[in-house]
PDB file of C-alpha atoms in Angstrom:
ATOM      1  CA  MET A  28     -34.814 -76.700 -17.525  1.00  0.00           C
ATOM      2  CA  GLY A  29     -32.651 -74.456 -19.589  1.00  0.00           C
ATOM      3  CA  THR A  30     -28.879 -74.375 -19.613  1.00  0.00           C
ATOM      4  CA  ALA A  31     -26.926 -71.274 -19.018  1.00  0.00           C
ATOM      5  CA  ILE A  32     -24.792 -70.202 -21.981  1.00  0.00           C
ATOM      6  CA  GLU A  33     -21.701 -68.181 -21.010  1.00  0.00           C
ATOM      7  CA  LYS A  34     -20.472 -65.635 -23.543  1.00  0.00           C
ATOM      8  CA  ALA A  35     -16.683 -65.330 -23.454  1.00  0.00           C
ATOM      9  CA  THR A  36     -15.376 -61.820 -23.140  1.00  0.00           C
ATOM     10  CA  GLU A  37     -12.087 -61.040 -24.787  1.00  0.00           C
ATOM     11  CA  ARG A  38     -10.060 -58.310 -23.187  1.00  0.00           C
ATOM     12  CA  ILE A  39      -6.866 -56.709 -24.385  1.00  0.00           C
ATOM     13  CA  ILE A  40      -4.528 -55.241 -21.856  1.00  0.00           C
ATOM     14  CA  GLN A  41      -1.853 -52.871 -22.989  1.00  0.00           C
ATOM     15  CA  GLU A  42       0.948 -52.069 -20.649  1.00  0.00           C
ATOM     16  CA  SER A  43       4.334 -50.490 -20.718  1.00  0.00           C
ATOM     17  CA  VAL A  44       7.354 -52.633 -19.935  1.00  0.00           C
ATOM     18  CA  PRO A  45       9.551 -50.842 -17.410  1.00  0.00           C
ATOM     19  CA  GLY A  46      12.783 -49.738 -18.944  1.00  0.00           C
ATOM     20  CA  LYS A  47      14.437 -46.784 -20.614  1.00  0.00           C
ATOM     21  CA  GLN A  48      14.123 -47.145 -24.310  1.00  0.00           C
ATOM     22  CA  VAL A  49      13.438 -45.491 -27.623  1.00  0.00           C
ATOM     23  CA  THR A  50      11.145 -47.891 -29.516  1.00  0.00           C
ATOM     24  CA  ILE A  51      10.715 -45.885 -32.788  1.00  0.00           C
ATOM     25  CA  ALA A  52      12.840 -43.163 -34.349  1.00  0.00           C
ATOM     26  CA  HIS A  53      11.634 -42.636 -37.850  1.00  0.00           C
ATOM     27  CA  VAL A  54      11.928 -39.905 -40.536  1.00  0.00           C
ATOM     28  CA  ILE A  55       9.184 -39.548 -43.162  1.00  0.00           C
ATOM     29  CA  ALA A  56      10.716 -37.537 -45.994  1.00  0.00           C
ATOM     30  CA  SER A  57       8.287 -35.722 -48.260  1.00  0.00           C
ATOM     31  CA  PRO A  58       5.032 -36.998 -46.767  1.00  0.00           C
ATOM     32  CA  MET A  59       1.824 -36.721 -48.665  1.00  0.00           C
ATOM     33  CA  PRO A  60       0.027 -33.419 -47.874  1.00  0.00           C
ATOM     34  CA  ASP A  61      -2.890 -35.339 -46.440  1.00  0.00           C
ATOM     35  CA  ILE A  62      -0.632 -36.561 -43.602  1.00  0.00           C
ATOM     36  CA  TYR A  63       0.159 -33.043 -42.571  1.00  0.00           C
ATOM     37  CA  GLU A  64      -3.476 -32.106 -42.723  1.00  0.00           C
ATOM     38  CA  ARG A  65      -4.562 -34.984 -40.601  1.00  0.00           C
ATOM     39  CA  LEU A  66      -1.830 -34.273 -38.023  1.00  0.00           C
ATOM     40  CA  GLY A  67      -2.759 -30.574 -38.055  1.00  0.00           C
ATOM     41  CA  ILE A  68       0.836 -29.461 -38.678  1.00  0.00           C
ATOM     42  CA  ASP A  69       2.532 -27.307 -41.317  1.00  0.00           C
ATOM     43  CA  ASP A  70       4.174 -28.919 -44.356  1.00  0.00           C
ATOM     44  CA  ARG A  71       7.912 -28.335 -43.713  1.00  0.00           C
ATOM     45  CA  GLY A  72       9.370 -31.182 -45.768  1.00  0.00           C
ATOM     46  CA  ALA A  73       9.685 -34.031 -43.307  1.00  0.00           C
ATOM     47  CA  ILE A  74       8.161 -35.553 -40.156  1.00  0.00           C
ATOM     48  CA  GLY A  75      10.046 -37.247 -37.375  1.00  0.00           C
ATOM     49  CA  ILE A  76       8.379 -39.753 -35.058  1.00  0.00           C
ATOM     50  CA  LEU A  77       9.653 -40.948 -31.700  1.00  0.00           C
ATOM     51  CA  THR A  78       8.070 -43.344 -29.178  1.00  0.00           C
ATOM     52  CA  LEU A  79       9.747 -43.469 -25.849  1.00  0.00           C
ATOM     53  CA  SER A  80       9.556 -45.222 -22.440  1.00  0.00           C
ATOM     54  CA  PRO A  81       9.186 -44.014 -19.768  1.00  0.00           C
ATOM     55  CA  TYR A  82       6.594 -41.742 -21.338  1.00  0.00           C
ATOM     56  CA  GLU A  83       7.762 -38.496 -19.628  1.00  0.00           C
ATOM     57  CA  THR A  84      10.962 -38.792 -21.668  1.00  0.00           C
ATOM     58  CA  ALA A  85       8.980 -37.195 -24.520  1.00  0.00           C
ATOM     59  CA  ILE A  86       9.487 -33.887 -22.805  1.00  0.00           C
ATOM     60  CA  ILE A  87      13.296 -34.340 -22.820  1.00  0.00           C
ATOM     61  CA  ALA A  88      13.234 -35.504 -26.439  1.00  0.00           C
ATOM     62  CA  ALA A  89      11.301 -32.472 -27.589  1.00  0.00           C
ATOM     63  CA  ASP A  90      13.685 -30.157 -25.770  1.00  0.00           C
ATOM     64  CA  VAL A  91      16.792 -31.783 -27.259  1.00  0.00           C
ATOM     65  CA  ALA A  92      15.273 -31.868 -30.722  1.00  0.00           C
ATOM     66  CA  THR A  93      14.287 -28.198 -30.826  1.00  0.00           C
ATOM     67  CA  LYS A  94      17.637 -27.048 -29.326  1.00  0.00           C
ATOM     68  CA  THR A  95      19.611 -29.094 -31.846  1.00  0.00           C
ATOM     69  CA  ALA A  96      17.923 -28.401 -35.184  1.00  0.00           C
ATOM     70  CA  ASP A  97      15.457 -26.174 -36.922  1.00  0.00           C
ATOM     71  CA  VAL A  98      12.411 -28.319 -36.135  1.00  0.00           C
ATOM     72  CA  GLU A  99       8.967 -27.651 -34.696  1.00  0.00           C
ATOM     73  CA  ILE A 100       7.038 -29.870 -32.260  1.00  0.00           C
ATOM     74  CA  GLY A 101       3.985 -31.104 -34.069  1.00  0.00           C
ATOM     75  CA  PHE A 102       2.819 -33.331 -31.207  1.00  0.00           C
ATOM     76  CA  LEU A 103       4.034 -34.177 -27.706  1.00  0.00           C
ATOM     77  CA  ASP A 104       2.306 -36.621 -25.388  1.00  0.00           C
ATOM     78  CA  ARG A 105       3.897 -37.234 -21.969  1.00  0.00           C
ATOM     79  CA  PHE A 106       1.220 -39.897 -21.245  1.00  0.00           C
ATOM     80  CA  THR A 107       2.064 -42.143 -24.223  1.00  0.00           C
ATOM     81  CA  GLY A 108       5.720 -41.155 -24.923  1.00  0.00           C
ATOM     82  CA  SER A 109       4.981 -39.950 -28.402  1.00  0.00           C
ATOM     83  CA  VAL A 110       6.753 -37.077 -30.133  1.00  0.00           C
ATOM     84  CA  VAL A 111       6.206 -35.802 -33.658  1.00  0.00           C
ATOM     85  CA  ILE A 112       8.486 -33.059 -35.070  1.00  0.00           C
ATOM     86  CA  SER A 113       8.561 -31.408 -38.429  1.00  0.00           C
ATOM     87  CA  GLY A 114      11.212 -29.591 -40.471  1.00  0.00           C
ATOM     88  CA  ASP A 115      13.362 -30.237 -43.509  1.00  0.00           C
ATOM     89  CA  VAL A 116      14.754 -33.704 -43.956  1.00  0.00           C
ATOM     90  CA  GLN A 117      18.229 -32.891 -42.703  1.00  0.00           C
ATOM     91  CA  SER A 118      16.973 -31.006 -39.639  1.00  0.00           C
ATOM     92  CA  VAL A 119      14.574 -33.793 -38.660  1.00  0.00           C
ATOM     93  CA  THR A 120      17.314 -36.376 -39.120  1.00  0.00           C
ATOM     94  CA  THR A 121      19.791 -34.272 -37.078  1.00  0.00           C
ATOM     95  CA  ALA A 122      17.257 -33.857 -34.341  1.00  0.00           C
ATOM     96  CA  LEU A 123      16.459 -37.537 -34.109  1.00  0.00           C
ATOM     97  CA  GLU A 124      20.154 -38.325 -34.019  1.00  0.00           C
ATOM     98  CA  ALA A 125      20.624 -35.829 -31.193  1.00  0.00           C
ATOM     99  CA  VAL A 126      17.735 -37.245 -29.228  1.00  0.00           C
ATOM    100  CA  THR A 127      18.735 -40.907 -29.567  1.00  0.00           C
ATOM    101  CA  GLY A 128      22.342 -40.030 -28.850  1.00  0.00           C
ATOM    102  CA  THR A 129      21.542 -37.978 -25.784  1.00  0.00           C
ATOM    103  CA  LEU A 130      19.201 -40.527 -24.347  1.00  0.00           C
ATOM    104  CA  CYS A 131      21.670 -43.314 -24.976  1.00  0.00           C
ATOM    105  CA  ASN A 132      24.837 -41.671 -23.855  1.00  0.00           C
ATOM    106  CA  LEU A 133      23.574 -39.370 -21.086  1.00  0.00           C
ATOM    107  CA  LEU A 134      20.721 -41.313 -19.646  1.00  0.00           C
ATOM    108  CA  GLY A 135      21.589 -44.963 -20.487  1.00  0.00           C
ATOM    109  CA  PHE A 136      18.614 -45.659 -22.743  1.00  0.00           C
ATOM    110  CA  THR A 137      18.411 -48.530 -25.199  1.00  0.00           C
ATOM    111  CA  THR A 138      17.819 -47.005 -28.657  1.00  0.00           C
ATOM    112  CA  VAL A 139      16.925 -48.210 -32.142  1.00  0.00           C
ATOM    113  CA  PRO A 140      18.500 -47.268 -35.421  1.00  0.00           C
ATOM    114  CA  ILE A 141      16.823 -44.211 -37.091  1.00  0.00           C
ATOM    115  CA  THR A 142      14.757 -45.407 -40.015  1.00  0.00           C
ATOM    116  CA  LYS A 143      13.593 -43.452 -43.052  1.00  0.00           C
ATOM    117  CA  THR A 144      10.871 -43.645 -45.706  1.00  0.00           C
TER     118      THR A 144
END
C-alpha cells in the first residue's frame, strides 16, 4: 500500500484596499535613456509616476496633470491606477503637486509626499 503525498500549492492573492489614496507620487529627474525606450515614451527630461486607489482616479490625475503643466501622458491604466507622465523636471513636479493637492483638497484623498530621484 502506497501513501498519498500531497503537494502544497502556494497562492498569492493581490487585492486593493478600499479607500481613496495616492500611494506613490515620484519624480525621476534625468532618467537613463533606456528607461524611456522601455516605456516607449519620448525623452523630455523627467518622468512622473503615480499610483492611485480607486483605480479610476488615474483618469482624473491625468486630466489635472495635463491641464496644470506642460507634461504628456506616457501611460494611463484605469484598471491598476497607474499614471506615468513626462516633461521637464519642473513641469512634472508641478503636475504631481497639482494632482496630489486636488485629490487631497477636493476629493478627500490621503496622499503621500512627492519623492524625487
